[in-house]
Amino acid sequence: PVQSAYPTGSVFKVITALTGLERGGFSPGTTFRCGGSWRGLPGVVFGDWLPGGHGTLSLVEGITQSCNIVFYEIGKRLDEIDPHILPEFAKACGLGQPTGINGIPEVEGVLPNPEWKQQVVGEQWYPGDSVNLSIGQGYLEVTPLQVANLYAALARGGSLRSPLLVRSVTSPKGAVLENFPSEEKGNIPASPASFAAVREGMRRVTQPGGTASSAFRDFPVPVAAKTGAAENQDANTHAWFASYAPVDDPRVVVLVMVERGGFGGMVSAPVARKV
């Protein structure tokens, strides 16, 4: 969770949605046409995870159904405005840097931007890099704990804090010897309306029509979530599921990532339900 970094796949899409709402001129009701493939950039075809596409859907519905085409469009628009916008917003969400958890060394991972690509890869940044990043692919590599901490911030309304492994140390008689306060690391720069839209999309993920609906059928607690399947050099995708519950009064964040496990809604979501 702290010393291995992976592409995130679609659990990154909440960042793209917030960035599009704040910086791209999109609204929660902006509609997109998803036909299963996207030709928004010359000479290349980007696919959706659902070959036949999702039809016409809003940005909020794009989160619920995890339609790639919605986020390709947002990524392209953001790149046209400034290719730094999406990487900088992701950094403000805590990705590509240690969370600050006490007691464990962490790897930073990789949050790519134009300067990083030029320096490390030796190539310029292309619009396709922003489009890949918009769905949590490309050069992106982050730790599962960074993703869990991001979703904790979403549950809190944007406050990003360092997670705690140890809250305090006490003596055998119960006297507190040392306290470890959680460090405030900043706030995700989004309005309450943008957070509300993204959280609504996440709420529907575990409801009928959502990508984790089957895993949470008849579940007694309302759960907000996002599924993901991250492509890597292996044939099998990493299966992600990021969630918090209850929806209206979050008390717990559960993140499940199964390396090379397949699809998050099918593999990781049932594990999260058991937790």
PDB file of C-alpha atoms in Angstrom:
ATOM      1  CA  PRO A   1       0.000   0.000   0.000  1.00  0.00           C
ATOM      2  CA  VAL A   2       2.873   2.435   0.613  1.00  0.00           C
ATOM      3  CA  GLN A   3       5.962   1.155  -1.202  1.00  0.00           C
ATOM      4  CA  SER A   4       4.498   0.041  -4.529  1.00  0.00           C
ATOM      5  CA  ALA A   5       3.031   2.382  -7.127  1.00  0.00           C
ATOM      6  CA  TYR A   6       0.521   1.522  -9.834  1.00  0.00           C
ATOM      7  CA  PRO A   7      -1.642   3.107 -12.518  1.00  0.00           C
ATOM      8  CA  THR A   8      -5.037   3.831 -11.025  1.00  0.00           C
ATOM      9  CA  GLY A   9      -7.373   3.378 -13.927  1.00  0.00           C
ATOM     10  CA  SER A  10     -10.826   4.818 -13.397  1.00  0.00           C
ATOM     11  CA  VAL A  11     -10.590   5.635  -9.689  1.00  0.00           C
ATOM     12  CA  PHE A  12      -8.665   8.710 -10.969  1.00  0.00           C
ATOM     13  CA  LYS A  13     -11.758   9.931 -12.814  1.00  0.00           C
ATOM     14  CA  VAL A  14     -13.108  11.743  -9.746  1.00  0.00           C
ATOM     15  CA  ILE A  15     -10.085  14.074 -10.077  1.00  0.00           C
ATOM     16  CA  THR A  16     -10.744  14.632 -13.777  1.00  0.00           C
ATOM     17  CA  ALA A  17     -14.400  15.366 -13.044  1.00  0.00           C
ATOM     18  CA  LEU A  18     -13.570  17.910 -10.332  1.00  0.00           C
ATOM     19  CA  THR A  19     -10.954  19.561 -12.543  1.00  0.00           C
ATOM     20  CA  GLY A  20     -13.362  19.766 -15.460  1.00  0.00           C
ATOM     21  CA  LEU A  21     -16.036  21.336 -13.282  1.00  0.00           C
ATOM     22  CA  GLU A  22     -13.622  23.848 -11.759  1.00  0.00           C
ATOM     23  CA  ARG A  23     -11.313  24.682 -14.662  1.00  0.00           C
ATOM     24  CA  GLY A  24     -12.774  23.277 -17.881  1.00  0.00           C
ATOM     25  CA  GLY A  25     -16.134  25.015 -18.137  1.00  0.00           C
ATOM     26  CA  PHE A  26     -18.152  21.826 -17.647  1.00  0.00           C
ATOM     27  CA  SER A  27     -21.253  21.498 -15.470  1.00  0.00           C
ATOM     28  CA  PRO A  28     -22.752  18.432 -13.757  1.00  0.00           C
ATOM     29  CA  GLY A  29     -25.390  18.263 -16.493  1.00  0.00           C
ATOM     30  CA  THR A  30     -23.041  18.663 -19.467  1.00  0.00           C
ATOM     31  CA  THR A  31     -23.913  15.848 -21.877  1.00  0.00           C
ATOM     32  CA  PHE A  32     -21.575  13.583 -23.815  1.00  0.00           C
ATOM     33  CA  ARG A  33     -22.163  11.084 -26.586  1.00  0.00           C
ATOM     34  CA  CYS A  34     -20.507   7.715 -25.948  1.00  0.00           C
ATOM     35  CA  GLY A  35     -20.543   5.357 -28.912  1.00  0.00           C
ATOM     36  CA  GLY A  36     -17.833   2.993 -27.703  1.00  0.00           C
ATOM     37  CA  SER A  37     -14.881   4.720 -29.383  1.00  0.00           C
ATOM     38  CA  TRP A  38     -13.475   8.247 -29.487  1.00  0.00           C
ATOM     39  CA  ARG A  39     -11.695  10.017 -32.341  1.00  0.00           C
ATOM     40  CA  GLY A  40     -11.112  13.372 -30.717  1.00  0.00           C
ATOM     41  CA  LEU A  41      -7.408  13.402 -31.627  1.00  0.00           C
ATOM     42  CA  PRO A  42      -6.047  12.974 -35.163  1.00  0.00           C
ATOM     43  CA  GLY A  43      -4.739   9.587 -36.204  1.00  0.00           C
ATOM     44  CA  VAL A  44      -5.716   7.625 -33.106  1.00  0.00           C
ATOM     45  CA  VAL A  45      -8.819   5.874 -31.774  1.00  0.00           C
ATOM     46  CA  PHE A  46      -9.415   5.629 -28.019  1.00  0.00           C
ATOM     47  CA  GLY A  47     -11.847   2.990 -26.813  1.00  0.00           C
ATOM     48  CA  ASP A  48     -14.404   2.763 -24.049  1.00  0.00           C
ATOM     49  CA  TRP A  49     -14.485  -0.215 -21.690  1.00  0.00           C
ATOM     50  CA  LEU A  50     -17.989  -0.949 -22.996  1.00  0.00           C
ATOM     51  CA  PRO A  51     -17.576  -1.747 -26.718  1.00  0.00           C
ATOM     52  CA  GLY A  52     -21.061  -0.563 -27.691  1.00  0.00           C
ATOM     53  CA  GLY A  53     -20.787   2.601 -25.636  1.00  0.00           C
ATOM     54  CA  HIS A  54     -23.135   4.143 -23.087  1.00  0.00           C
ATOM     55  CA  GLY A  55     -25.178   6.424 -25.338  1.00  0.00           C
ATOM     56  CA  THR A  56     -25.852   9.991 -24.214  1.00  0.00           C
ATOM     57  CA  LEU A  57     -25.061  10.717 -20.578  1.00  0.00           C
ATOM     58  CA  SER A  58     -24.201  13.590 -18.267  1.00  0.00           C
ATOM     59  CA  LEU A  59     -20.921  14.192 -16.465  1.00  0.00           C
ATOM     60  CA  VAL A  60     -22.438  12.813 -13.252  1.00  0.00           C
ATOM     61  CA  GLU A  61     -23.688   9.735 -15.086  1.00  0.00           C
ATOM     62  CA  GLY A  62     -20.232   9.398 -16.627  1.00  0.00           C
ATOM     63  CA  ILE A  63     -18.830   8.864 -13.137  1.00  0.00           C
ATOM     64  CA  THR A  64     -21.510   6.314 -12.276  1.00  0.00           C
ATOM     65  CA  GLN A  65     -21.020   4.291 -15.458  1.00  0.00           C
ATOM     66  CA  SER A  66     -17.287   5.072 -15.744  1.00  0.00           C
ATOM     67  CA  CYS A  67     -17.605   6.028 -19.401  1.00  0.00           C
ATOM     68  CA  ASN A  68     -14.122   6.719 -20.769  1.00  0.00           C
ATOM     69  CA  ILE A  69     -15.367   9.015 -23.533  1.00  0.00           C
ATOM     70  CA  VAL A  70     -16.673  11.537 -20.980  1.00  0.00           C
ATOM     71  CA  PHE A  71     -13.218  11.840 -19.461  1.00  0.00           C
ATOM     72  CA  TYR A  72     -11.371  11.837 -22.785  1.00  0.00           C
ATOM     73  CA  GLU A  73     -13.380  14.929 -23.688  1.00  0.00           C
ATOM     74  CA  ILE A  74     -12.613  16.600 -20.369  1.00  0.00           C
ATOM     75  CA  GLY A  75      -8.927  15.743 -20.619  1.00  0.00           C
ATOM     76  CA  LYS A  76      -8.711  17.130 -24.138  1.00  0.00           C
ATOM     77  CA  ARG A  77     -10.440  20.384 -23.144  1.00  0.00           C
ATOM     78  CA  LEU A  78      -8.162  20.851 -20.144  1.00  0.00           C
ATOM     79  CA  ASP A  79      -5.091  20.222 -22.296  1.00  0.00           C
ATOM     80  CA  GLU A  80      -6.248  22.855 -24.779  1.00  0.00           C
ATOM     81  CA  ILE A  81      -6.533  25.382 -21.947  1.00  0.00           C
ATOM     82  CA  ASP A  82      -3.233  24.424 -20.275  1.00  0.00           C
ATOM     83  CA  PRO A  83      -1.629  20.949 -20.136  1.00  0.00           C
ATOM     84  CA  HIS A  84      -0.514  21.639 -16.557  1.00  0.00           C
ATOM     85  CA  ILE A  85      -4.044  21.971 -15.179  1.00  0.00           C
ATOM     86  CA  LEU A  86      -4.874  18.293 -14.650  1.00  0.00           C
ATOM     87  CA  PRO A  87      -1.468  17.280 -13.204  1.00  0.00           C
ATOM     88  CA  GLU A  88      -1.516  20.273 -10.836  1.00  0.00           C
ATOM     89  CA  PHE A  89      -5.042  19.445  -9.645  1.00  0.00           C
ATOM     90  CA  ALA A  90      -4.039  15.813  -9.093  1.00  0.00           C
ATOM     91  CA  LYS A  91      -1.083  17.030  -7.034  1.00  0.00           C
ATOM     92  CA  ALA A  92      -3.463  19.127  -4.921  1.00  0.00           C
ATOM     93  CA  CYS A  93      -5.375  15.883  -4.331  1.00  0.00           C
ATOM     94  CA  GLY A  94      -2.261  14.310  -2.821  1.00  0.00           C
ATOM     95  CA  LEU A  95      -1.135  12.083  -5.687  1.00  0.00           C
ATOM     96  CA  GLY A  96       2.511  11.641  -6.601  1.00  0.00           C
ATOM     97  CA  GLN A  97       3.776  12.511  -3.112  1.00  0.00           C
ATOM     98  CA  PRO A  98       4.010  10.824   0.294  1.00  0.00           C
ATOM     99  CA  THR A  99       0.835  10.949   2.361  1.00  0.00           C
ATOM    100  CA  GLY A 100       2.839  11.627   5.527  1.00  0.00           C
ATOM    101  CA  ILE A 101       1.652   8.516   7.379  1.00  0.00           C
ATOM    102  CA  ASN A 102       3.693   8.061  10.542  1.00  0.00           C
ATOM    103  CA  GLY A 103       6.036   5.140  10.998  1.00  0.00           C
ATOM    104  CA  ILE A 104       6.326   3.826   7.430  1.00  0.00           C
ATOM    105  CA  PRO A 105       8.584   4.990   4.568  1.00  0.00           C
ATOM    106  CA  GLU A 106       6.632   5.713   1.386  1.00  0.00           C
ATOM    107  CA  VAL A 107       7.400   5.940  -2.296  1.00  0.00           C
ATOM    108  CA  GLU A 108       6.170   9.047  -4.100  1.00  0.00           C
ATOM    109  CA  GLY A 109       5.102   7.378  -7.308  1.00  0.00           C
ATOM    110  CA  VAL A 110       4.901   9.310 -10.568  1.00  0.00           C
ATOM    111  CA  LEU A 111       2.542  12.172 -11.368  1.00  0.00           C
ATOM    112  CA  PRO A 112       3.544  13.105 -14.927  1.00  0.00           C
ATOM    113  CA  ASN A 113       3.480  16.611 -16.384  1.00  0.00           C
ATOM    114  CA  PRO A 114       5.128  18.239 -19.429  1.00  0.00           C
ATOM    115  CA  GLU A 115       8.392  18.981 -17.605  1.00  0.00           C
ATOM    116  CA  TRP A 116       8.631  15.474 -16.150  1.00  0.00           C
ATOM    117  CA  LYS A 117       8.090  13.849 -19.546  1.00  0.00           C
ATOM    118  CA  GLN A 118      10.689  16.019 -21.249  1.00  0.00           C
ATOM    119  CA  GLN A 119      13.246  15.356 -18.523  1.00  0.00           C
ATOM    120  CA  VAL A 120      12.628  11.651 -17.940  1.00  0.00           C
ATOM    121  CA  VAL A 121      11.322  10.361 -21.273  1.00  0.00           C
ATOM    122  CA  GLY A 122      12.991  12.923 -23.507  1.00  0.00           C
ATOM    123  CA  GLU A 123       9.794  13.761 -25.379  1.00  0.00           C
ATOM    124  CA  GLN A 124       7.352  16.627 -25.429  1.00  0.00           C
ATOM    125  CA  TRP A 125       3.908  16.376 -23.849  1.00  0.00           C
ATOM    126  CA  TYR A 126       1.135  15.590 -26.326  1.00  0.00           C
ATOM    127  CA  PRO A 127      -2.640  15.985 -25.966  1.00  0.00           C
ATOM    128  CA  GLY A 128      -2.816  12.200 -25.854  1.00  0.00           C
ATOM    129  CA  ASP A 129      -0.850  12.294 -22.592  1.00  0.00           C
ATOM    130  CA  SER A 130      -3.567  14.431 -20.997  1.00  0.00           C
ATOM    131  CA  VAL A 131      -6.262  12.146 -22.422  1.00  0.00           C
ATOM    132  CA  ASN A 132      -4.502   9.078 -20.992  1.00  0.00           C
ATOM    133  CA  LEU A 133      -4.056  10.788 -17.627  1.00  0.00           C
ATOM    134  CA  SER A 134      -7.762  11.685 -17.560  1.00  0.00           C
ATOM    135  CA  ILE A 135      -8.611   7.991 -17.059  1.00  0.00           C
ATOM    136  CA  GLY A 136      -5.684   7.238 -14.733  1.00  0.00           C
ATOM    137  CA  GLN A 137      -3.424   5.682 -17.342  1.00  0.00           C
ATOM    138  CA  GLY A 138      -0.258   6.681 -19.197  1.00  0.00           C
ATOM    139  CA  TYR A 139       2.772   7.362 -17.014  1.00  0.00           C
ATOM    140  CA  LEU A 140       0.764   7.756 -13.794  1.00  0.00           C
ATOM    141  CA  GLU A 141       1.828   5.573 -10.849  1.00  0.00           C
ATOM    142  CA  VAL A 142       0.552   6.140  -7.316  1.00  0.00           C
ATOM    143  CA  THR A 143       0.313   4.126  -4.113  1.00  0.00           C
ATOM    144  CA  PRO A 144      -2.951   2.627  -2.900  1.00  0.00           C
ATOM    145  CA  LEU A 145      -2.632   4.694   0.286  1.00  0.00           C
ATOM    146  CA  GLN A 146      -2.518   7.909  -1.769  1.00  0.00           C
ATOM    147  CA  VAL A 147      -5.797   6.873  -3.404  1.00  0.00           C
ATOM    148  CA  ALA A 148      -7.366   5.944  -0.058  1.00  0.00           C
ATOM    149  CA  ASN A 149      -6.302   9.310   1.357  1.00  0.00           C
ATOM    150  CA  LEU A 150      -7.826  11.091  -1.655  1.00  0.00           C
ATOM    151  CA  TYR A 151     -11.175   9.388  -1.082  1.00  0.00           C
ATOM    152  CA  ALA A 152     -11.008  10.240   2.617  1.00  0.00           C
ATOM    153  CA  ALA A 153     -10.643  13.884   1.555  1.00  0.00           C
ATOM    154  CA  LEU A 154     -13.663  13.544  -0.747  1.00  0.00           C
ATOM    155  CA  ALA A 155     -15.663  12.093   2.152  1.00  0.00           C
ATOM    156  CA  ARG A 156     -14.637  15.062   4.339  1.00  0.00           C
ATOM    157  CA  GLY A 157     -15.568  17.646   1.717  1.00  0.00           C
ATOM    158  CA  GLY A 158     -12.061  18.365   0.478  1.00  0.00           C
ATOM    159  CA  SER A 159      -9.807  18.475   3.537  1.00  0.00           C
ATOM    160  CA  LEU A 160      -6.607  16.528   2.791  1.00  0.00           C
ATOM    161  CA  ARG A 161      -4.842  15.172   5.877  1.00  0.00           C
ATOM    162  CA  SER A 162      -2.007  12.789   6.648  1.00  0.00           C
ATOM    163  CA  PRO A 163      -3.300   9.359   7.699  1.00  0.00           C
ATOM    164  CA  LEU A 164      -2.272   7.906  11.052  1.00  0.00           C
ATOM    165  CA  LEU A 165      -0.998   4.398  11.666  1.00  0.00           C
ATOM    166  CA  VAL A 166      -0.465   5.165  15.366  1.00  0.00           C
ATOM    167  CA  ARG A 167      -2.669   7.740  17.093  1.00  0.00           C
ATOM    168  CA  SER A 168      -1.004   7.584  20.514  1.00  0.00           C
ATOM    169  CA  VAL A 169       1.344   5.607  22.727  1.00  0.00           C
ATOM    170  CA  THR A 170       0.199   4.744  26.243  1.00  0.00           C
ATOM    171  CA  SER A 171       1.816   3.121  29.244  1.00  0.00           C
ATOM    172  CA  PRO A 172       0.566  -0.222  30.651  1.00  0.00           C
ATOM    173  CA  LYS A 173      -1.355   1.820  33.223  1.00  0.00           C
ATOM    174  CA  GLY A 174      -3.081   3.874  30.543  1.00  0.00           C
ATOM    175  CA  ALA A 175      -1.104   7.111  30.773  1.00  0.00           C
ATOM    176  CA  VAL A 176      -0.645   8.804  27.407  1.00  0.00           C
ATOM    177  CA  LEU A 177       3.078   8.990  26.686  1.00  0.00           C
ATOM    178  CA  GLU A 178       2.908  10.501  23.212  1.00  0.00           C
ATOM    179  CA  ASN A 179       0.230  11.740  20.819  1.00  0.00           C
ATOM    180  CA  PHE A 180       0.536  11.861  17.041  1.00  0.00           C
ATOM    181  CA  PRO A 181      -1.767  14.487  15.513  1.00  0.00           C
ATOM    182  CA  SER A 182      -2.885  14.223  11.913  1.00  0.00           C
ATOM    183  CA  GLU A 183      -1.277  16.886   9.745  1.00  0.00           C
ATOM    184  CA  GLU A 184      -3.497  19.150   7.679  1.00  0.00           C
ATOM    185  CA  LYS A 185      -2.055  19.059   4.155  1.00  0.00           C
ATOM    186  CA  GLY A 186      -4.454  21.472   2.468  1.00  0.00           C
ATOM    187  CA  ASN A 187      -7.805  21.468   0.728  1.00  0.00           C
ATOM    188  CA  ILE A 188      -8.740  20.134  -2.683  1.00  0.00           C
ATOM    189  CA  PRO A 189      -9.471  23.339  -4.652  1.00  0.00           C
ATOM    190  CA  ALA A 190     -13.085  22.688  -5.606  1.00  0.00           C
ATOM    191  CA  SER A 191     -16.411  24.297  -4.727  1.00  0.00           C
ATOM    192  CA  PRO A 192     -19.109  22.605  -2.616  1.00  0.00           C
ATOM    193  CA  ALA A 193     -21.222  22.297  -5.786  1.00  0.00           C
ATOM    194  CA  SER A 194     -18.464  20.425  -7.614  1.00  0.00           C
ATOM    195  CA  PHE A 195     -17.911  18.093  -4.673  1.00  0.00           C
ATOM    196  CA  ALA A 196     -21.659  17.466  -4.476  1.00  0.00           C
ATOM    197  CA  ALA A 197     -21.807  16.516  -8.166  1.00  0.00           C
ATOM    198  CA  VAL A 198     -18.915  14.070  -7.892  1.00  0.00           C
ATOM    199  CA  ARG A 199     -20.262  12.548  -4.698  1.00  0.00           C
ATOM    200  CA  GLU A 200     -23.653  12.087  -6.368  1.00  0.00           C
ATOM    201  CA  GLY A 201     -22.013  10.217  -9.221  1.00  0.00           C
ATOM    202  CA  MET A 202     -20.198   8.044  -6.687  1.00  0.00           C
ATOM    203  CA  ARG A 203     -23.364   7.403  -4.699  1.00  0.00           C
ATOM    204  CA  ARG A 204     -25.006   5.927  -7.786  1.00  0.00           C
ATOM    205  CA  VAL A 205     -22.069   3.548  -8.454  1.00  0.00           C
ATOM    206  CA  THR A 206     -23.444   1.056  -5.932  1.00  0.00           C
ATOM    207  CA  GLN A 207     -27.072   1.590  -7.002  1.00  0.00           C
ATOM    208  CA  PRO A 208     -28.883  -0.106  -9.932  1.00  0.00           C
ATOM    209  CA  GLY A 209     -27.128   0.913 -13.149  1.00  0.00           C
ATOM    210  CA  GLY A 210     -23.797   1.603 -11.431  1.00  0.00           C
ATOM    211  CA  THR A 211     -20.581  -0.319 -12.060  1.00  0.00           C
ATOM    212  CA  ALA A 212     -20.685  -1.897  -8.571  1.00  0.00           C
ATOM    213  CA  SER A 213     -24.437  -2.442  -8.326  1.00  0.00           C
ATOM    214  CA  SER A 214     -24.268  -6.239  -8.352  1.00  0.00           C
ATOM    215  CA  ALA A 215     -21.688  -6.353  -5.550  1.00  0.00           C
ATOM    216  CA  PHE A 216     -23.824  -4.133  -3.302  1.00  0.00           C
ATOM    217  CA  ARG A 217     -27.275  -5.476  -4.068  1.00  0.00           C
ATOM    218  CA  ASP A 218     -29.405  -5.417  -0.865  1.00  0.00           C
ATOM    219  CA  PHE A 219     -26.557  -3.883   1.124  1.00  0.00           C
ATOM    220  CA  PRO A 220     -28.003  -2.119   4.213  1.00  0.00           C
ATOM    221  CA  VAL A 221     -25.620   0.866   4.222  1.00  0.00           C
ATOM    222  CA  PRO A 222     -25.467   3.467   1.388  1.00  0.00           C
ATOM    223  CA  VAL A 223     -21.954   3.424  -0.104  1.00  0.00           C
ATOM    224  CA  ALA A 224     -20.289   5.998  -2.372  1.00  0.00           C
ATOM    225  CA  ALA A 225     -17.631   4.471  -4.594  1.00  0.00           C
ATOM    226  CA  LYS A 226     -15.650   4.336  -7.801  1.00  0.00           C
ATOM    227  CA  THR A 227     -14.509   1.217  -9.629  1.00  0.00           C
ATOM    228  CA  GLY A 228     -11.402   0.880 -11.756  1.00  0.00           C
ATOM    229  CA  ALA A 229      -9.480  -1.503 -13.985  1.00  0.00           C
ATOM    230  CA  ALA A 230      -5.947  -0.262 -14.640  1.00  0.00           C
ATOM    231  CA  GLU A 231      -4.011  -1.489 -17.647  1.00  0.00           C
ATOM    232  CA  ASN A 232      -0.351  -2.366 -17.062  1.00  0.00           C
ATOM    233  CA  GLN A 233       2.379  -4.326 -18.836  1.00  0.00           C
ATOM    234  CA  ASP A 234       0.637  -7.555 -17.823  1.00  0.00           C
ATOM    235  CA  ALA A 235      -2.361  -8.933 -19.702  1.00  0.00           C
ATOM    236  CA  ASN A 236      -4.588  -8.625 -16.629  1.00  0.00           C
ATOM    237  CA  THR A 237      -5.709  -5.264 -15.267  1.00  0.00           C
ATOM    238  CA  HIS A 238      -5.304  -4.149 -11.659  1.00  0.00           C
ATOM    239  CA  ALA A 239      -8.730  -4.202 -10.012  1.00  0.00           C
ATOM    240  CA  TRP A 240      -9.492  -1.076  -7.955  1.00  0.00           C
ATOM    241  CA  PHE A 241     -12.414  -0.146  -5.740  1.00  0.00           C
ATOM    242  CA  ALA A 242     -12.398   3.063  -3.671  1.00  0.00           C
ATOM    243  CA  SER A 243     -15.302   3.824  -1.355  1.00  0.00           C
ATOM    244  CA  TYR A 244     -16.629   5.530   1.735  1.00  0.00           C
ATOM    245  CA  ALA A 245     -19.748   4.985   3.850  1.00  0.00           C
ATOM    246  CA  PRO A 246     -22.345   5.853   4.964  1.00  0.00           C
ATOM    247  CA  VAL A 247     -22.891   8.285   2.110  1.00  0.00           C
ATOM    248  CA  ASP A 248     -24.420  11.143   4.125  1.00  0.00           C
ATOM    249  CA  ASP A 249     -22.294  10.732   7.251  1.00  0.00           C
ATOM    250  CA  PRO A 250     -19.014   9.083   6.222  1.00  0.00           C
ATOM    251  CA  ARG A 251     -17.313   7.095   8.974  1.00  0.00           C
ATOM    252  CA  VAL A 252     -15.054   4.743   7.041  1.00  0.00           C
ATOM    253  CA  VAL A 253     -13.048   4.630   3.819  1.00  0.00           C
ATOM    254  CA  VAL A 254     -12.386   1.245   2.244  1.00  0.00           C
ATOM    255  CA  LEU A 255      -9.974   0.826  -0.651  1.00  0.00           C
ATOM    256  CA  VAL A 256      -9.355  -2.531  -2.304  1.00  0.00           C
ATOM    257  CA  MET A 257      -6.773  -3.086  -5.031  1.00  0.00           C
ATOM    258  CA  VAL A 258      -6.089  -6.561  -6.371  1.00  0.00           C
ATOM    259  CA  GLU A 259      -2.967  -6.711  -8.491  1.00  0.00           C
ATOM    260  CA  ARG A 260      -3.791  -8.147 -11.925  1.00  0.00           C
ATOM    261  CA  GLY A 261      -7.196  -9.029 -10.541  1.00  0.00           C
ATOM    262  CA  GLY A 262      -9.356  -7.909 -13.454  1.00  0.00           C
ATOM    263  CA  PHE A 263     -12.289  -5.515 -13.045  1.00  0.00           C
ATOM    264  CA  GLY A 264     -12.850  -3.552  -9.857  1.00  0.00           C
ATOM    265  CA  GLY A 265     -16.630  -3.906  -9.851  1.00  0.00           C
ATOM    266  CA  MET A 266     -16.410  -7.684 -10.168  1.00  0.00           C
ATOM    267  CA  VAL A 267     -13.310  -8.486  -8.088  1.00  0.00           C
ATOM    268  CA  SER A 268     -12.547  -5.691  -5.605  1.00  0.00           C
ATOM    269  CA  ALA A 269     -16.055  -4.439  -4.819  1.00  0.00           C
ATOM    270  CA  PRO A 270     -17.174  -7.764  -3.264  1.00  0.00           C
ATOM    271  CA  VAL A 271     -14.091  -7.659  -1.024  1.00  0.00           C
ATOM    272  CA  ALA A 272     -14.980  -4.124   0.062  1.00  0.00           C
ATOM    273  CA  ARG A 273     -18.529  -5.254   0.833  1.00  0.00           C
ATOM    274  CA  LYS A 274     -17.176  -7.916   3.195  1.00  0.00           C
ATOM    275  CA  VAL A 275     -15.063  -5.276   4.967  1.00  0.00           C
TER     276      VAL A 275
END
